mmCIF file of C-alpha atoms and ligand atoms in Angstrom:
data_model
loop_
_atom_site.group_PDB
_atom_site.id
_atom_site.type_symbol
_atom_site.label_atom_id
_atom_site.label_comp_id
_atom_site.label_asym_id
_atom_site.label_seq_id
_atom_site.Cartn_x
_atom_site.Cartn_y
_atom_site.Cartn_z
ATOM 1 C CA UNK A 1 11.242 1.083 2.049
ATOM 2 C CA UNK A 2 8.467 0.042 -0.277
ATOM 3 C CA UNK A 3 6.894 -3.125 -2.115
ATOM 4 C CA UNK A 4 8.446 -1.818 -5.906
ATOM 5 C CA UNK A 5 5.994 -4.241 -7.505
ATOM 6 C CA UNK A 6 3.028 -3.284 -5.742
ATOM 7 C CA UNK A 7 3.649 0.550 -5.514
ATOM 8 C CA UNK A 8 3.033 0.842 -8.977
ATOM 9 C CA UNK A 9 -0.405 0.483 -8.609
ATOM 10 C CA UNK A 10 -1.291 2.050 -5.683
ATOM 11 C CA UNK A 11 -0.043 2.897 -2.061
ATOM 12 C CA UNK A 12 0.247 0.114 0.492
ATOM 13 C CA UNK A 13 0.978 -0.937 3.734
ATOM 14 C CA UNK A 14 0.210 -4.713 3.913
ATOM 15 C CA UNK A 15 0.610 -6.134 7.254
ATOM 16 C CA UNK A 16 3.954 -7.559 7.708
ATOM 17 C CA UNK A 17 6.209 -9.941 5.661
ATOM 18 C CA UNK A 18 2.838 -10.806 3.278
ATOM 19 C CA UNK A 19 3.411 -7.829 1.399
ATOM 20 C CA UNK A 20 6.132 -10.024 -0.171
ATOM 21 C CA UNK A 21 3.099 -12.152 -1.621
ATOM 22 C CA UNK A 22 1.715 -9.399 -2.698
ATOM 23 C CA UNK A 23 4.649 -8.221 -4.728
ATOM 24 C CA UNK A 24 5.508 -10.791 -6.645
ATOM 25 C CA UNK A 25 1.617 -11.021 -7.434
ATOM 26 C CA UNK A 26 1.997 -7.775 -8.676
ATOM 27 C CA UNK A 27 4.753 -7.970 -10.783
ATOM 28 C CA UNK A 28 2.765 -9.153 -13.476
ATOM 29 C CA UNK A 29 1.399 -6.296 -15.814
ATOM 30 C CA UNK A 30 -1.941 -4.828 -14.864
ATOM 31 C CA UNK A 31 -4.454 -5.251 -17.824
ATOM 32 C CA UNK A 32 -6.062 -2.045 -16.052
ATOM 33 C CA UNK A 33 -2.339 -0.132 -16.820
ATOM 34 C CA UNK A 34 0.286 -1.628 -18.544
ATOM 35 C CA UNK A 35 3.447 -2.080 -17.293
ATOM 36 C CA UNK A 36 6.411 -4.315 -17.972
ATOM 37 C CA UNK A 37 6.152 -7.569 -16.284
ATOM 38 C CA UNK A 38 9.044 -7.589 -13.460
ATOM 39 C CA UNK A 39 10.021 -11.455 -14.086
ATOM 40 C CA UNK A 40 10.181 -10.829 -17.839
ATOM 41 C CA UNK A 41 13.458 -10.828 -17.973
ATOM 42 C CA UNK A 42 16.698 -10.939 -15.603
ATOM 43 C CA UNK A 43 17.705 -7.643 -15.271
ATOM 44 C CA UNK A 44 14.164 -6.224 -14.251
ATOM 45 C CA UNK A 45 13.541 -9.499 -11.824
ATOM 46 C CA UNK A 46 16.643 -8.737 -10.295
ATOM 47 C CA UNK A 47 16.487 -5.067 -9.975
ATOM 48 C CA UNK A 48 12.166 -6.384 -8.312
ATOM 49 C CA UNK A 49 14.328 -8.643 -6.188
ATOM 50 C CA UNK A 50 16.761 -6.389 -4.692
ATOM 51 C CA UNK A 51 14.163 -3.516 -3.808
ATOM 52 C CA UNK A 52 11.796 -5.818 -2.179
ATOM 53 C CA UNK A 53 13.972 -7.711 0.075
ATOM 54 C CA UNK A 54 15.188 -5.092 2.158
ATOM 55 C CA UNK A 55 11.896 -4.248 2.377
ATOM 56 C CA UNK A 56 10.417 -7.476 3.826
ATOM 57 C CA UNK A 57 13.698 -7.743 5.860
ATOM 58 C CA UNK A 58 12.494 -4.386 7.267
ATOM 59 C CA UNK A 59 8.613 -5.585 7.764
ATOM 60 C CA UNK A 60 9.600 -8.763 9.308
ATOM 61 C CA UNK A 61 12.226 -7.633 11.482
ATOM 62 C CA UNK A 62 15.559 -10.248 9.878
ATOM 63 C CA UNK A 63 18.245 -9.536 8.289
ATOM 64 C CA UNK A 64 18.966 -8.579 4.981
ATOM 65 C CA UNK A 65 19.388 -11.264 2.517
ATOM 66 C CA UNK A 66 20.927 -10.520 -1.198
ATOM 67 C CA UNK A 67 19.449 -12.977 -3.933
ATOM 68 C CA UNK A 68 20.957 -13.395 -6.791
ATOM 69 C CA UNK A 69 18.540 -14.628 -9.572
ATOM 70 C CA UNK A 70 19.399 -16.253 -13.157
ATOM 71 C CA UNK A 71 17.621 -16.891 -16.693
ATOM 72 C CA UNK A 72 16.972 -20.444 -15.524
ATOM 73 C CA UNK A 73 14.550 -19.009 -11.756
ATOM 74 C CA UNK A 74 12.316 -16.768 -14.409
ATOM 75 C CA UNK A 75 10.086 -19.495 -15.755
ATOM 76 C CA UNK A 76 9.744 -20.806 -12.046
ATOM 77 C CA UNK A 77 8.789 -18.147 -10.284
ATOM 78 C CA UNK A 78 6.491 -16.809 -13.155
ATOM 79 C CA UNK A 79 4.998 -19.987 -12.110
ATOM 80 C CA UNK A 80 4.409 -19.519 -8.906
ATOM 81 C CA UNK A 81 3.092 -16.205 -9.797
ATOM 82 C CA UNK A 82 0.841 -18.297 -11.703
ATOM 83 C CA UNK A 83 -0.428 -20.528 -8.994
ATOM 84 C CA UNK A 84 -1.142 -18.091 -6.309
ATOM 85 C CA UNK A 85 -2.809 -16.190 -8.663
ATOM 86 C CA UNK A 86 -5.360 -19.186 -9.471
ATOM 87 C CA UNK A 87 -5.310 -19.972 -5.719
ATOM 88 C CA UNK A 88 -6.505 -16.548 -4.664
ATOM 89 C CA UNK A 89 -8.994 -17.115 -7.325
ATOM 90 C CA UNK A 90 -10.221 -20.057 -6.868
ATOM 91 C CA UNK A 91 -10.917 -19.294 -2.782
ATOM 92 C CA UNK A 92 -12.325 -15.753 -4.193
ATOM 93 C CA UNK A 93 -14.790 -18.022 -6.272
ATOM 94 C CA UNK A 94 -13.894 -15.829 -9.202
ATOM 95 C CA UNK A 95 -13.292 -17.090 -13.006
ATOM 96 C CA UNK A 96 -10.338 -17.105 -14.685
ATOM 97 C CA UNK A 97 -8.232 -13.819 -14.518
ATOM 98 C CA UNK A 98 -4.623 -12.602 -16.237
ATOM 99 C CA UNK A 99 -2.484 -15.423 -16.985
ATOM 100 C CA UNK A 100 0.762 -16.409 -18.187
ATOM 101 C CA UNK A 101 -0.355 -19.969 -19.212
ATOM 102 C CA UNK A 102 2.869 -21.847 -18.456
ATOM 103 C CA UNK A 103 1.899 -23.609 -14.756
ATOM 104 C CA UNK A 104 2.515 -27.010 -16.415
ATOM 105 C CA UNK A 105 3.038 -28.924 -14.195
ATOM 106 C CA UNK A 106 0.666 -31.747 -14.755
ATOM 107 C CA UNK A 107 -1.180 -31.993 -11.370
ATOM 108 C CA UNK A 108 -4.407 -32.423 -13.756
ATOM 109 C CA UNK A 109 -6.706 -29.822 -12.118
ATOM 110 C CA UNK A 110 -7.052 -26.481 -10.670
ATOM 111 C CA UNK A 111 -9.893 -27.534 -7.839
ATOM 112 C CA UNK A 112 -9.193 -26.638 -4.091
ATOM 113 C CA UNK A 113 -7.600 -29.813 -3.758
ATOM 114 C CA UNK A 114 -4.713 -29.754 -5.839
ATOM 115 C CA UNK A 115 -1.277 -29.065 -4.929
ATOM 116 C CA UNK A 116 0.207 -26.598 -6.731
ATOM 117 C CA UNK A 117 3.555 -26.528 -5.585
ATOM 118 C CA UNK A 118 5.732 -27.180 -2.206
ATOM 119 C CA UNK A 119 9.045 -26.320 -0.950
ATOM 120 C CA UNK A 120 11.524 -26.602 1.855
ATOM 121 C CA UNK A 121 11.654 -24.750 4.716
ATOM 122 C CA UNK A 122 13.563 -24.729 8.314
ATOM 123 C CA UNK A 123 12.027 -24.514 11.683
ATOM 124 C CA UNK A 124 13.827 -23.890 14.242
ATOM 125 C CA UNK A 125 13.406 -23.503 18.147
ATOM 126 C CA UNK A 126 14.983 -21.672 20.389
ATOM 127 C CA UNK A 127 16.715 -21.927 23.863
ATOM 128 C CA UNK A 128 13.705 -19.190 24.718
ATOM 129 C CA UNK A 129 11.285 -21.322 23.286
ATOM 130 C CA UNK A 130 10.746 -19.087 20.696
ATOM 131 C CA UNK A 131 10.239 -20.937 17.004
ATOM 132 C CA UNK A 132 11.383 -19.104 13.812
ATOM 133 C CA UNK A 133 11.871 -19.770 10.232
ATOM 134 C CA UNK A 134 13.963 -19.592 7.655
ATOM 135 C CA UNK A 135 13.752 -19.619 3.667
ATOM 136 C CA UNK A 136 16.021 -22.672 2.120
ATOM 137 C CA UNK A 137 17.464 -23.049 -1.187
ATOM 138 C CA UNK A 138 18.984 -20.524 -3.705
ATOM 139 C CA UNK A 139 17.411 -18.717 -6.458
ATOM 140 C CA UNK A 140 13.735 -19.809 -7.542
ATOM 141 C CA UNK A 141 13.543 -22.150 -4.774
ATOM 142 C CA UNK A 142 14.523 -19.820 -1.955
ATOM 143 C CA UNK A 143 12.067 -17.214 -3.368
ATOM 144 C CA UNK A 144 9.406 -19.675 -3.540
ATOM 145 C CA UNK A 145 10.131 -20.656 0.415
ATOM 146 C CA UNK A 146 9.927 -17.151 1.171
ATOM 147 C CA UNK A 147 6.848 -16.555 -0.387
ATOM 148 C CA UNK A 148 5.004 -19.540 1.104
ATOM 149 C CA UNK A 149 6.302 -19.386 4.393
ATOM 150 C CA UNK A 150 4.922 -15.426 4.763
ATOM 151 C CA UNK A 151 1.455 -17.546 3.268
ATOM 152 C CA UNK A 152 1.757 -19.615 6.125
ATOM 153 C CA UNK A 153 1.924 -17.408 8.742
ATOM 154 C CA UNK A 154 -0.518 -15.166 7.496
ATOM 155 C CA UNK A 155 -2.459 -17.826 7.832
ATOM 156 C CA UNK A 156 -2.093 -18.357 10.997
ATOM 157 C CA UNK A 157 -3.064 -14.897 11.884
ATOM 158 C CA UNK A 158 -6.215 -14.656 9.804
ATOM 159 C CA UNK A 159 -4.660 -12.032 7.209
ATOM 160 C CA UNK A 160 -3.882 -14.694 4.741
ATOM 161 C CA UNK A 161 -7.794 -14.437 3.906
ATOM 162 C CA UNK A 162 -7.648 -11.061 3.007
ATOM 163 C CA UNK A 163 -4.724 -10.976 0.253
ATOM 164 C CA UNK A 164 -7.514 -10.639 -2.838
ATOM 165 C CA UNK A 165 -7.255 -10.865 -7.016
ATOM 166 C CA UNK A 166 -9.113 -7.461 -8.056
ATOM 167 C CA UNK A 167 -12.378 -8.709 -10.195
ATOM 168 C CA UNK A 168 -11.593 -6.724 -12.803
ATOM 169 C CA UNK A 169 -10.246 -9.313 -14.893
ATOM 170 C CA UNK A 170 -8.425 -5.906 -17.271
ATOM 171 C CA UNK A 171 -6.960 -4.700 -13.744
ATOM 172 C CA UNK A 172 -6.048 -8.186 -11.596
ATOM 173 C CA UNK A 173 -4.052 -6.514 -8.894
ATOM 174 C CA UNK A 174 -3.223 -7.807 -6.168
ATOM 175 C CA UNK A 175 -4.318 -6.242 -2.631
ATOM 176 C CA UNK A 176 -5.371 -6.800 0.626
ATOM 177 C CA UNK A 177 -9.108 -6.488 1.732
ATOM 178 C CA UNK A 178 -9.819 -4.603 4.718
ATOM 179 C CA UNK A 179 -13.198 -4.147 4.728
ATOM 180 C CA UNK A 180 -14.809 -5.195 8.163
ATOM 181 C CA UNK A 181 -16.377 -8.066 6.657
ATOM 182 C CA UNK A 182 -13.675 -9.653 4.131
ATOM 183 C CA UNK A 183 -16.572 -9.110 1.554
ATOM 184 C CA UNK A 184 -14.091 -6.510 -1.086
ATOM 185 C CA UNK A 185 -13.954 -7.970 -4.447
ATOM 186 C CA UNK A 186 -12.071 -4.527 -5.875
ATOM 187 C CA UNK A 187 -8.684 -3.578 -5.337
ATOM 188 C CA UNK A 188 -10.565 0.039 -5.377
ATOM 189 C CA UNK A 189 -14.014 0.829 -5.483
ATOM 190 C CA UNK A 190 -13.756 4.102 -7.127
ATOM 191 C CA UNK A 191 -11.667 2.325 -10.211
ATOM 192 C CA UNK A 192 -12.944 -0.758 -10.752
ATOM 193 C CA UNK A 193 -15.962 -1.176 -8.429
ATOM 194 C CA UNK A 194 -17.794 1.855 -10.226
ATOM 195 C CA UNK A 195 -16.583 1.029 -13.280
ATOM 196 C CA UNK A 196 -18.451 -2.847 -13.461
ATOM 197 C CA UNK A 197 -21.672 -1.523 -11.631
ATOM 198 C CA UNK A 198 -21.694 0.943 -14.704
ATOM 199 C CA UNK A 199 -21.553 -1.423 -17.157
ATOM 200 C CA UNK A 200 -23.670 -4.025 -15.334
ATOM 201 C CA UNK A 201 -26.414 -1.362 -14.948
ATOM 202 C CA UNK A 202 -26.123 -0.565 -18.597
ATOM 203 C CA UNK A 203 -26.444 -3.671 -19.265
ATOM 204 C CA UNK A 204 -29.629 -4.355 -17.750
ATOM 205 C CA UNK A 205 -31.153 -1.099 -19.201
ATOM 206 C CA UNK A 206 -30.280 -2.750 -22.616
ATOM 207 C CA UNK A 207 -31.640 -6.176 -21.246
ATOM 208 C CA UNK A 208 -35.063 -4.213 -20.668
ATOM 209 C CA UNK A 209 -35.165 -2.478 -23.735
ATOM 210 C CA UNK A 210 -34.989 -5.352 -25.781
ATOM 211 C CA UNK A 211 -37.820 -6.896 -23.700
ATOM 212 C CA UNK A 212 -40.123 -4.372 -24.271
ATOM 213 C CA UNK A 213 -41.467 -4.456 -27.091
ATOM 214 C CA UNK A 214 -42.041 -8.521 -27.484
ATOM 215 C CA UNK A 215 -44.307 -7.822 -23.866
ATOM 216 C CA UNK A 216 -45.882 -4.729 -24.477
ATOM 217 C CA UNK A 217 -47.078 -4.748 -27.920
ATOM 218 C CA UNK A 218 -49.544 -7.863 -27.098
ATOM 219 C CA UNK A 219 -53.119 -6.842 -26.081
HETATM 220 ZN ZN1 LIG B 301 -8.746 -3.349 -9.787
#
């Protein structure tokens, strides 16, 4: 069982049902290696859809669930795609990032204390006292339940924190930090983390270059 989306990237083994997050991050195109974008159309959203559930039935110990998506869920769940992404962002204290431009939906802002989006979800306790939940809805809007509930309860175990935007605004992968400190910014040092230190470095070689000779040349 794997996260299709995700595994295109790189290997992964994100704790639990959150790898679902992580998937439908990643079925956007990475800048850093372009792909086809998995909610571009039906037939590849649906073929996304059908790999990853089993697997996030598997992680989260439930049963399987077939979804059947439509023309009409592809706009809305790019948009969710959206949103997360800017959320992830935003808390990452990052700029900008890859985009799809169509969140539209008019909440006038992008600041920590918008809301995005919402969606319905069941509780439910048990004769054991145990409480589980339960995706609602059909197409988009179950998806969308699914998604934010595994948000929630990563949450609620601290691992929420770590599901990260790469910085490398060509790359913009999804993945999940686990350095000891939360402190990764790359989705892999060697790739992307090298890659900006190099040009940053270059940069500043340039930067003093150009300085030179307007200090030195005074006496
Ligand atoms: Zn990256």
């Amino acid at each position: 069982m794997t996260w299709p989306a995700t595994e295109r990237y790189f290997p992964t083994a994100v704790p639990g049902g959150l790898g679902l997050v992580q998937d439908i991050l990643n079925t956007a195109p990475s800048g850093g290696a372009p792909d086809a974008d998995l909610l571009g159309d039906v037939a590849a959203a649906q073929a996304w859809i059908s790999a990853a559930l089993p697997t996030w039935a598997e992680r989260t110990g439930r049963t399987a669930v077939r979804l059947t998506l439509t023309e009409e869920d592809l706009p809305k769940l790019r948009q969710l795609r959206e949103q997360l992404r800017r959320a992830l962002h935003s808390r990452c204290g990052s700029t900008g990032g890859a985009s799809d431009g169509d969140d539209g939906d008019g909440d006038g802002g992008d600041n920590g204390t918008a809301r995005f989006t919402s969606c319905a979800l069941q509780v439910s306790l048990h004769g054991d006292a145990a409480l589980t939940t339960e995706p609602e809805g059909e197409g988009w809007r179950w998806l969308t339940s699914a998604v934010l509930c595994e948000a929630l309860l990563a949450q609620t175990t601290g691992e929420w924190r770590r599901l990260k935007i790469c910085r490398n605004e060509r790359c913009a992968t999804a993945f999940y930090d686990r350095s000891r400190n939360n402190s990764g910014v790359w989705h892999s040092t060697r790739d992307c983390g090298n890659a900006a230190n190099l040009r940053a470095s270059r940069q500043r070689r340039r930067a003093g270059a150009e300085a030179e000779p307007a200090t030195g040349g005074q006496a």
